[in-house]
Coordinates of C-alpha atoms in Angstrom, one line a residue:
M1 CA 136.9 78.6 175.1
S2 CA 135.5 79.0 171.3
I3 CA 133.7 82.7 171.9
R4 CA 136.8 83.5 174.5
L5 CA 138.2 86.3 172.0
F6 CA 135.1 88.1 171.2
V7 CA 133.6 88.1 174.6
A8 CA 136.9 88.7 176.4
A9 CA 136.8 92.5 174.4
L10 CA 133.4 93.2 175.4
L11 CA 133.0 91.7 179.6
V12 CA 137.1 92.4 180.5
M13 CA 136.3 95.8 181.8
P14 CA 135.7 94.8 185.8
A15 CA 132.6 94.6 187.3
A16 CA 134.2 97.3 190.1
V17 CA 134.2 100.0 187.6
F18 CA 130.3 99.9 187.3
A19 CA 129.4 98.7 191.1
Q20 CA 130.3 101.9 191.9
S21 CA 128.5 104.8 193.5
N22 CA 127.9 108.0 191.1
P23 CA 131.1 108.0 188.9
G24 CA 130.9 112.4 188.4
P25 CA 131.1 114.8 185.6
F26 CA 134.3 112.6 183.9
G27 CA 133.1 109.3 184.7
G28 CA 131.4 108.9 181.7
L29 CA 135.1 109.3 179.8
F30 CA 136.3 106.8 181.9
G31 CA 133.9 104.3 181.3
R32 CA 132.6 104.5 184.9
T33 CA 128.8 105.1 183.7
P34 CA 126.1 104.0 186.1
E35 CA 124.4 101.1 185.5
R36 CA 121.1 102.1 183.6
I37 CA 117.8 101.9 185.1
G38 CA 114.6 101.6 183.8
R39 CA 112.5 99.1 181.7
D40 CA 113.6 100.3 178.3
Y41 CA 116.8 101.6 177.4
T42 CA 119.0 102.4 174.2
A43 CA 122.1 103.7 174.4
L44 CA 124.9 104.3 171.7
D45 CA 128.5 105.6 172.5
F46 CA 131.2 106.9 170.6
R47 CA 135.1 106.4 171.6
S48 CA 138.2 107.0 170.3
S49 CA 142.0 107.7 171.1
G50 CA 144.7 108.9 169.0
A51 CA 148.7 108.3 170.6
V52 CA 152.3 108.5 170.0
Q53 CA 154.0 105.2 171.3
L54 CA 158.0 104.9 171.8
N55 CA 158.6 101.2 171.9
D56 CA 162.2 99.6 172.3
A57 CA 161.2 96.7 170.4
L58 CA 159.6 97.6 167.1
L59 CA 158.3 94.4 164.7
M60 CA 159.4 93.3 161.5
P61 CA 156.6 93.8 158.7
E62 CA 155.6 90.3 157.3
G63 CA 157.5 88.7 154.8
L64 CA 160.6 89.9 156.1
P65 CA 163.2 87.7 158.5
L66 CA 163.0 87.9 162.1
E67 CA 166.5 89.1 162.3
G68 CA 167.1 92.5 163.8
V69 CA 164.5 92.1 166.5
P70 CA 164.3 94.1 168.7
Q71 CA 164.9 97.6 166.8
R72 CA 163.8 101.0 169.2
G73 CA 161.6 103.3 167.7
T74 CA 158.5 105.3 167.6
S75 CA 155.0 104.9 166.1
S76 CA 151.5 106.7 165.9
G77 CA 148.0 105.1 165.5
V78 CA 144.2 106.3 166.0
S79 CA 141.3 104.0 166.8
A80 CA 137.7 104.6 167.1
S81 CA 134.8 102.4 168.1
L82 CA 130.8 102.7 168.4
M83 CA 129.2 100.9 171.2
F84 CA 125.4 100.0 171.2
D85 CA 123.0 98.9 174.1
R86 CA 119.2 97.7 173.9
A87 CA 117.5 96.6 176.2
S88 CA 113.4 95.8 177.1
D89 CA 111.8 93.6 179.0
R90 CA 112.3 90.4 177.2
L91 CA 115.6 91.8 175.3
R92 CA 119.0 92.4 175.4
L93 CA 121.1 93.7 172.4
N94 CA 125.2 94.6 172.8
A95 CA 126.9 95.5 169.6
R96 CA 130.2 97.0 169.0
A97 CA 132.3 97.6 166.1
G98 CA 135.8 99.6 165.9
G99 CA 138.8 100.2 164.0
S100 CA 142.2 101.0 164.9
Y101 CA 144.9 101.8 162.5
Q102 CA 148.9 102.2 163.6
E103 CA 152.3 103.2 161.4
S104 CA 155.5 102.7 162.9
Y105 CA 158.4 105.0 161.7
R106 CA 161.4 102.9 160.9
D107 CA 162.7 101.5 157.6
P108 CA 160.6 99.5 155.9
I109 CA 157.6 101.5 157.5
L110 CA 155.2 99.1 158.9
G111 CA 151.1 100.1 158.6
A112 CA 148.7 98.2 160.2
T113 CA 144.8 97.8 160.4
G114 CA 142.5 96.2 162.3
I115 CA 138.8 95.9 162.7
E116 CA 137.1 94.2 165.5
T117 CA 133.0 93.8 165.5
S118 CA 130.8 91.7 167.7
A119 CA 127.4 91.1 168.9
T120 CA 125.3 89.4 172.0
V121 CA 121.7 88.6 171.9
A122 CA 119.5 87.5 174.6
A123 CA 115.9 86.9 174.2
T124 CA 113.2 85.9 177.1
V125 CA 111.0 83.5 175.8
T126 CA 108.9 83.3 179.0
T127 CA 109.7 83.6 182.9
R128 CA 112.0 80.4 182.7
L129 CA 113.5 80.2 179.4
T130 CA 116.0 82.3 177.8
V131 CA 118.0 81.9 174.7
D132 CA 121.1 84.0 174.1
A133 CA 123.5 84.2 170.8
A134 CA 126.7 86.0 170.2
A135 CA 128.9 86.3 167.2
G136 CA 132.3 88.3 166.4
Y137 CA 134.7 88.7 163.4
R138 CA 138.4 90.1 163.9
Y139 CA 140.6 91.5 161.8
S140 CA 144.5 91.8 163.3
P141 CA 147.7 92.6 162.0
F142 CA 150.0 91.3 164.8
F143 CA 149.7 87.7 165.9
Q144 CA 150.1 87.4 170.2
T145 CA 148.9 84.7 172.9
E146 CA 145.9 85.7 174.4
P147 CA 144.3 83.4 177.2
L148 CA 147.7 84.5 179.5
L149 CA 147.6 87.8 179.5
A150 CA 143.7 88.5 179.3
A151 CA 143.7 88.7 182.9
S152 CA 146.6 91.1 183.3
T153 CA 145.0 93.7 180.4
L154 CA 143.8 97.1 181.3
D155 CA 140.2 97.7 180.5
P156 CA 138.7 98.9 177.1
A157 CA 137.4 102.2 178.0
V158 CA 140.8 104.1 176.9
P159 CA 141.1 102.3 173.5
V160 CA 144.8 102.5 173.1
P161 CA 146.7 102.3 170.0
G162 CA 148.9 99.4 169.0
S163 CA 149.5 95.9 170.4
S164 CA 152.3 96.5 173.7
Y165 CA 151.6 92.2 173.7
A166 CA 152.4 91.6 169.9
M167 CA 154.8 88.6 169.2
R168 CA 154.7 88.7 165.2
A169 CA 153.4 91.6 162.4
L170 CA 151.4 89.1 161.0
D171 CA 147.7 89.4 159.2
H172 CA 145.0 87.1 160.4
E173 CA 141.2 86.9 160.8
S174 CA 139.1 85.1 163.5
F175 CA 135.6 84.3 163.5
D176 CA 133.4 83.6 166.0
V177 CA 129.8 81.8 166.9
R178 CA 127.8 80.7 169.5
A179 CA 124.1 79.9 170.5
G180 CA 122.6 78.7 173.4
F181 CA 119.9 78.4 176.2
T182 CA 119.3 78.7 179.8
S183 CA 116.4 77.4 182.1
H184 CA 115.7 78.2 185.4
Y185 CA 113.1 75.3 185.4
S186 CA 113.1 75.9 189.5
K187 CA 113.3 78.5 191.9
R188 CA 117.4 77.0 192.9
S189 CA 118.2 75.0 189.4
T190 CA 119.4 75.7 186.3
L191 CA 119.8 74.0 183.1
S192 CA 121.9 75.2 180.1
A193 CA 123.3 74.6 177.0
S194 CA 125.4 75.8 173.9
V195 CA 127.1 75.0 170.5
S196 CA 129.8 77.1 169.0
R197 CA 132.2 77.2 166.5
R198 CA 135.6 79.1 165.6
E199 CA 137.6 79.7 163.0
T200 CA 141.3 81.5 162.7
W201 CA 142.8 82.4 158.8
F202 CA 146.4 82.8 158.4
D203 CA 148.2 83.8 154.9
D204 CA 149.1 80.4 155.1
P205 CA 146.2 77.9 155.0
R206 CA 148.6 75.2 156.7
D207 CA 148.6 77.4 159.8
N208 CA 144.5 77.7 160.0
Y209 CA 142.6 76.5 163.1
E210 CA 139.2 75.5 163.6
S211 CA 136.8 75.0 166.6
T212 CA 133.6 73.2 167.1
G213 CA 131.7 72.4 170.3
G214 CA 129.0 72.0 172.7
A215 CA 128.5 72.0 176.2
V216 CA 125.8 71.2 179.1
R217 CA 125.9 72.9 182.8
W218 CA 123.6 71.9 185.0
G219 CA 124.0 74.1 188.4
R220 CA 122.0 74.6 192.0
R221 CA 122.1 77.5 194.1
M222 CA 122.5 75.9 197.9
S223 CA 122.6 78.9 199.6
R224 CA 123.4 82.8 198.8
D225 CA 126.9 82.1 198.3
V226 CA 127.2 78.5 197.6
T227 CA 126.6 76.7 194.1
V228 CA 127.0 73.1 192.9
R229 CA 127.4 72.7 188.8
L230 CA 127.5 69.4 187.0
G231 CA 128.5 70.2 183.4
Y232 CA 130.4 69.2 180.3
S233 CA 131.6 70.4 177.5
R234 CA 133.7 69.1 174.2
D235 CA 135.4 70.5 171.4
Q236 CA 136.8 69.1 168.3
V237 CA 140.1 71.1 167.5
R238 CA 141.9 70.7 164.6
T239 CA 145.4 72.6 163.4
H240 CA 146.0 71.9 159.6
A241 CA 149.8 72.5 160.4
L242 CA 150.0 68.5 161.5
P243 CA 150.1 66.0 159.2
D244 CA 146.5 64.8 158.3
A245 CA 146.2 61.6 160.1
D246 CA 147.0 63.1 163.5
N247 CA 145.8 67.0 163.1
D248 CA 142.7 66.2 165.5
F249 CA 142.3 67.3 169.5
V250 CA 139.3 66.3 171.4
H251 CA 139.0 68.8 174.4
E252 CA 136.8 67.6 176.5
T253 CA 136.1 69.3 180.3
L254 CA 134.0 67.8 182.9
D255 CA 132.5 70.5 185.3
V256 CA 132.2 69.0 188.5
G257 CA 132.4 71.0 191.5
V258 CA 131.1 74.4 193.7
D259 CA 131.4 78.0 192.8
F260 CA 132.1 80.0 195.7
S261 CA 132.0 83.2 196.2
R262 CA 131.4 86.0 199.5
E263 CA 132.6 88.7 201.6
L264 CA 135.2 87.6 203.7
P265 CA 135.3 88.3 207.5
I266 CA 138.6 90.0 207.6
G267 CA 137.3 93.5 206.1
P268 CA 134.2 94.7 204.6
R269 CA 133.6 94.9 200.9
T270 CA 135.8 92.0 200.7
S271 CA 135.1 89.1 198.7
I272 CA 136.6 85.6 197.5
D273 CA 135.4 83.4 194.4
F274 CA 136.8 79.9 193.3
E275 CA 135.7 77.1 191.0
T276 CA 137.4 74.1 189.8
N277 CA 136.9 71.6 186.6
T278 CA 138.5 69.0 185.2
G279 CA 140.2 68.6 181.8
M280 CA 140.9 66.0 179.2
V281 CA 142.7 66.4 176.1
K282 CA 142.8 63.3 174.0
E283 CA 145.2 63.1 170.4
S284 CA 144.0 61.6 167.4
G285 CA 144.3 58.2 168.3
G286 CA 145.9 58.7 171.4
P287 CA 144.9 58.8 175.0
R288 CA 143.3 61.0 177.4
H289 CA 145.4 63.1 179.4
F290 CA 143.4 64.8 182.6
R291 CA 144.1 68.3 184.3
L292 CA 143.2 69.9 187.4
D293 CA 142.1 73.5 186.0
G294 CA 140.1 76.3 188.2
S295 CA 140.6 79.4 189.5
V296 CA 140.5 81.1 193.0
G297 CA 140.4 85.2 193.3
V298 CA 140.6 88.2 196.1
T299 CA 138.6 91.2 195.6
K300 CA 138.8 94.7 198.2
Y301 CA 136.9 97.7 197.7
F302 CA 137.3 100.7 199.3
H303 CA 136.8 104.6 199.2
R304 CA 133.9 105.1 196.2
T305 CA 135.4 104.1 193.6
W306 CA 138.7 102.0 194.4
H307 CA 139.1 98.2 193.8
A308 CA 142.3 96.0 194.0
S309 CA 142.3 91.9 193.0
A310 CA 144.5 89.0 192.8
R311 CA 143.7 85.7 191.1
F312 CA 145.5 82.5 190.4
A313 CA 144.4 80.4 187.1
R314 CA 145.2 77.0 186.0
D315 CA 144.0 76.6 182.4
T316 CA 144.3 74.2 179.0
D317 CA 143.5 76.3 176.1
F318 CA 144.5 76.0 172.5
L319 CA 145.7 78.4 170.7
P320 CA 145.5 79.4 166.7
G321 CA 149.2 79.4 165.7
F322 CA 150.1 76.8 167.6
V323 CA 150.3 73.2 167.4
E324 CA 149.4 72.0 170.5
P325 CA 147.4 72.6 173.5
L326 CA 148.6 74.7 176.1
F327 CA 148.8 74.1 179.8
S328 CA 149.4 77.2 181.9
D329 CA 149.4 78.4 185.6
S330 CA 149.0 81.9 185.7
L331 CA 149.1 85.1 188.7
S332 CA 147.5 88.1 188.0
A333 CA 146.7 91.5 190.5
S334 CA 145.5 95.0 189.6
I335 CA 144.9 98.1 191.9
G336 CA 142.7 101.6 190.0
G337 CA 140.0 103.6 191.1
M338 CA 139.6 107.3 190.6
V339 CA 142.7 109.7 192.4
S340 CA 140.5 112.6 191.6
K341 CA 137.3 113.7 189.8
R342 CA 139.4 114.4 186.9
S343 CA 142.1 111.7 187.0
E344 CA 141.9 107.9 186.9
W345 CA 144.8 105.8 187.7
H346 CA 145.0 101.7 186.9
A347 CA 147.9 99.4 188.0
V348 CA 147.6 95.5 186.5
V349 CA 151.1 93.0 186.7
G350 CA 151.1 89.4 186.2
A351 CA 152.7 85.9 184.9
G352 CA 152.5 82.6 183.5
R353 CA 154.3 80.0 182.7
G354 CA 153.1 76.9 180.7
R355 CA 153.8 73.8 178.3
F356 CA 152.4 73.2 175.0
G357 CA 151.1 69.2 174.3
F358 CA 152.7 66.3 175.8
S359 CA 156.2 66.4 173.6
Q360 CA 159.4 65.6 174.9
P361 CA 161.7 67.8 175.2
R362 CA 159.1 69.5 177.0
Q363 CA 158.5 73.0 175.3
D364 CA 158.0 75.5 178.0
F365 CA 156.4 78.8 177.5
L366 CA 157.0 82.0 179.9
N367 CA 155.7 85.4 180.6
A368 CA 155.1 88.5 182.5
D369 CA 153.8 92.1 182.1
A370 CA 153.0 94.6 183.5
T371 CA 151.1 98.0 182.7
T372 CA 150.0 101.4 184.5
R373 CA 147.6 103.7 183.1
L374 CA 146.7 107.8 184.1
V375 CA 144.0 109.5 182.5
L376 CA 143.4 112.9 182.8
G377 CA 139.6 114.4 182.0
L378 CA 140.5 117.6 180.2
T379 CA 136.7 118.4 179.9
R380 CA 133.9 115.8 179.8
H381 CA 134.2 114.3 176.4
L382 CA 137.9 114.5 176.4
G383 CA 141.3 113.4 178.4
A384 CA 144.8 112.8 178.2
F385 CA 146.7 110.0 178.8
G386 CA 149.7 108.0 179.4
Q387 CA 150.6 104.5 179.3
Y388 CA 153.6 102.2 180.3
T389 CA 153.6 98.4 179.6
Y390 CA 156.7 95.9 180.3
Y391 CA 156.0 92.9 178.5
F392 CA 158.1 89.3 178.5
Y393 CA 157.8 86.0 176.6
D394 CA 160.4 82.9 176.4
M395 CA 158.8 80.4 174.5
A396 CA 160.4 76.8 172.9
T397 CA 161.4 77.0 169.6
G398 CA 158.8 75.0 167.6
A399 CA 155.8 75.3 169.4
A400 CA 154.6 78.1 167.0
V401 CA 153.7 77.2 163.6
V402 CA 153.4 80.9 162.5
P403 CA 157.3 83.0 162.4
V404 CA 157.6 84.4 165.9
V405 CA 160.8 85.7 167.8
S406 CA 161.3 81.9 170.3
K407 CA 162.2 84.9 173.3
M408 CA 161.5 88.8 173.8
S409 CA 161.2 91.7 176.3
R410 CA 159.4 94.9 175.3
Q411 CA 159.1 98.0 177.0
T412 CA 156.2 100.6 175.9
I413 CA 155.6 104.4 176.6
V414 CA 152.3 105.7 175.0
V415 CA 150.6 109.1 175.4
G416 CA 147.9 111.0 173.8
L417 CA 144.5 112.4 173.8
T418 CA 140.7 110.1 174.2
A419 CA 137.5 111.0 173.5
W420 CA 133.8 109.7 174.2
A421 CA 130.7 111.2 172.8
P422 CA 127.2 110.0 173.7
I423 CA 125.2 110.1 170.8
I424 CA 121.7 108.6 172.1
N425 CA 120.9 107.7 175.4
R426 CA 117.4 107.0 176.0
V427 CA 116.0 105.8 178.7
R428 CA 112.0 104.3 179.5
T429 CA 110.9 104.3 182.6
E430 CA 107.5 102.3 183.6
S431 CA 106.0 105.5 184.4
D432 CA 106.3 106.7 180.5
T433 CA 104.6 103.6 179.2
R434 CA 100.9 104.3 180.9

C-alpha cells in the first residue's frame, strides 16, 4: 500500500502493450516499443505533450470557498518527462522524472505545476538472491482519490496535461521509499521481505498522513498456472486530523491463498487470474475488523495488437486526506489496440463503491468514470490525440479532512499534440562482449 502511488505510475501501462509483436514504425510514439533483448542495454526516452481542455467542472483555486463549483471553462497545459532504463546481468534500474503545467481560463486564473520523480533498482547478489529498492516523490496541485481510479485509467504513453479526476485544487507532496529482498532458495519456492515508509504533506499539518510498514511472503509454484502463497504485512498508519489519543490505525494483511493464471479453454489467447487475502484493521485501542479482499480478472488478446480485459477488485486502503480506512469494491473494463499503423484507440470504464471506516451513520463513497482516447501518428515522433473523460463521485460529508466538494460530475474533452524522442538506445549482445 505504502508504495502504491509511484509504483502505479511505472506499472499501470498494460502488459499487453509490450507483449505484442513488432508494433511498426509508430510503435515508439504509442508506447509500444518491443521488449529490448540482449544482456546489456541502456535507454533514455523523452516524452512530451501539449493540449487544450474543455472542462464543465473547473476547480476553485486553493483558499477560495467551494461555492460555484462546477463552472464550465477551458484550460491548456504542457507536460514533459524523461524515462531511463538500464539493465545488465546483475542490475536493473528504472528512473522517471517529469513535470506539468496547467492554466485554466477563468476568473481568477488558476495556474498549477506538478512534479513527479521515481526510481526502482534491483540487483542480483547471487543466482538465488535479489535485493531491490524504490523511492518516489510527487508534488501535485490537485487532490484526488487514487485507488478506486487506478484500475480504470489509461496508460501513460501519452501524458495528458491536467487531471480529469481532481476533486480539489490543493497543493500537497508525497514521498515513498521501499527496500526488500527475494530469495529463490529452491527451484519452486521463494521467500521475500520488505519495509516501506510513506508520507503525504498538506499546507495544514493537521491533514498530514504517515505510514510505516513491513511485509514477508512465501510462495511455492505447484504448477505452471498455480502458486500457493503465505504472507503477512503490517502498516502503522497515522492521520493527524484525529485526536492524539486516537490518531493511529494498524492495517494487517494475512495473505493466505492461491494465485491462479492460465489460458481459458473458451478461446485462444484468453487468460484468467485471481488472488485473495484477508485484511485486518485495528483502531487505536479498539478491536480488529476483518475483511476478505482480492481480485479476479479476464484478459483476451486478439489480432496483432488488441486486447480486452475486465477486473473486479475488493480492497482495503488508507488514503491521504481522509480520516478512516476505505473499504471498496470496484469493477473495470478496457479495450484497445492499433486501428492502423498510424493510429491507436483505447477505452476504459470503471465504477466503485465503498465506505469509510466504522463510523455510524455509514460514510459511503460512490464513483464512476469512462475515458476514450484516439492517437494519430503524424510522424514517427509526433502525434495528435483526442480524449474524452466522464467522472462522477458522491462522498459522505465529513469523510475527508481536506476541503473538497462532496458530490461532483465532470466531463472533459482534450485535444493536443504528443512527442516522443529516443535519446539513447544502446544494446550490447553477448557477441559484443567477446
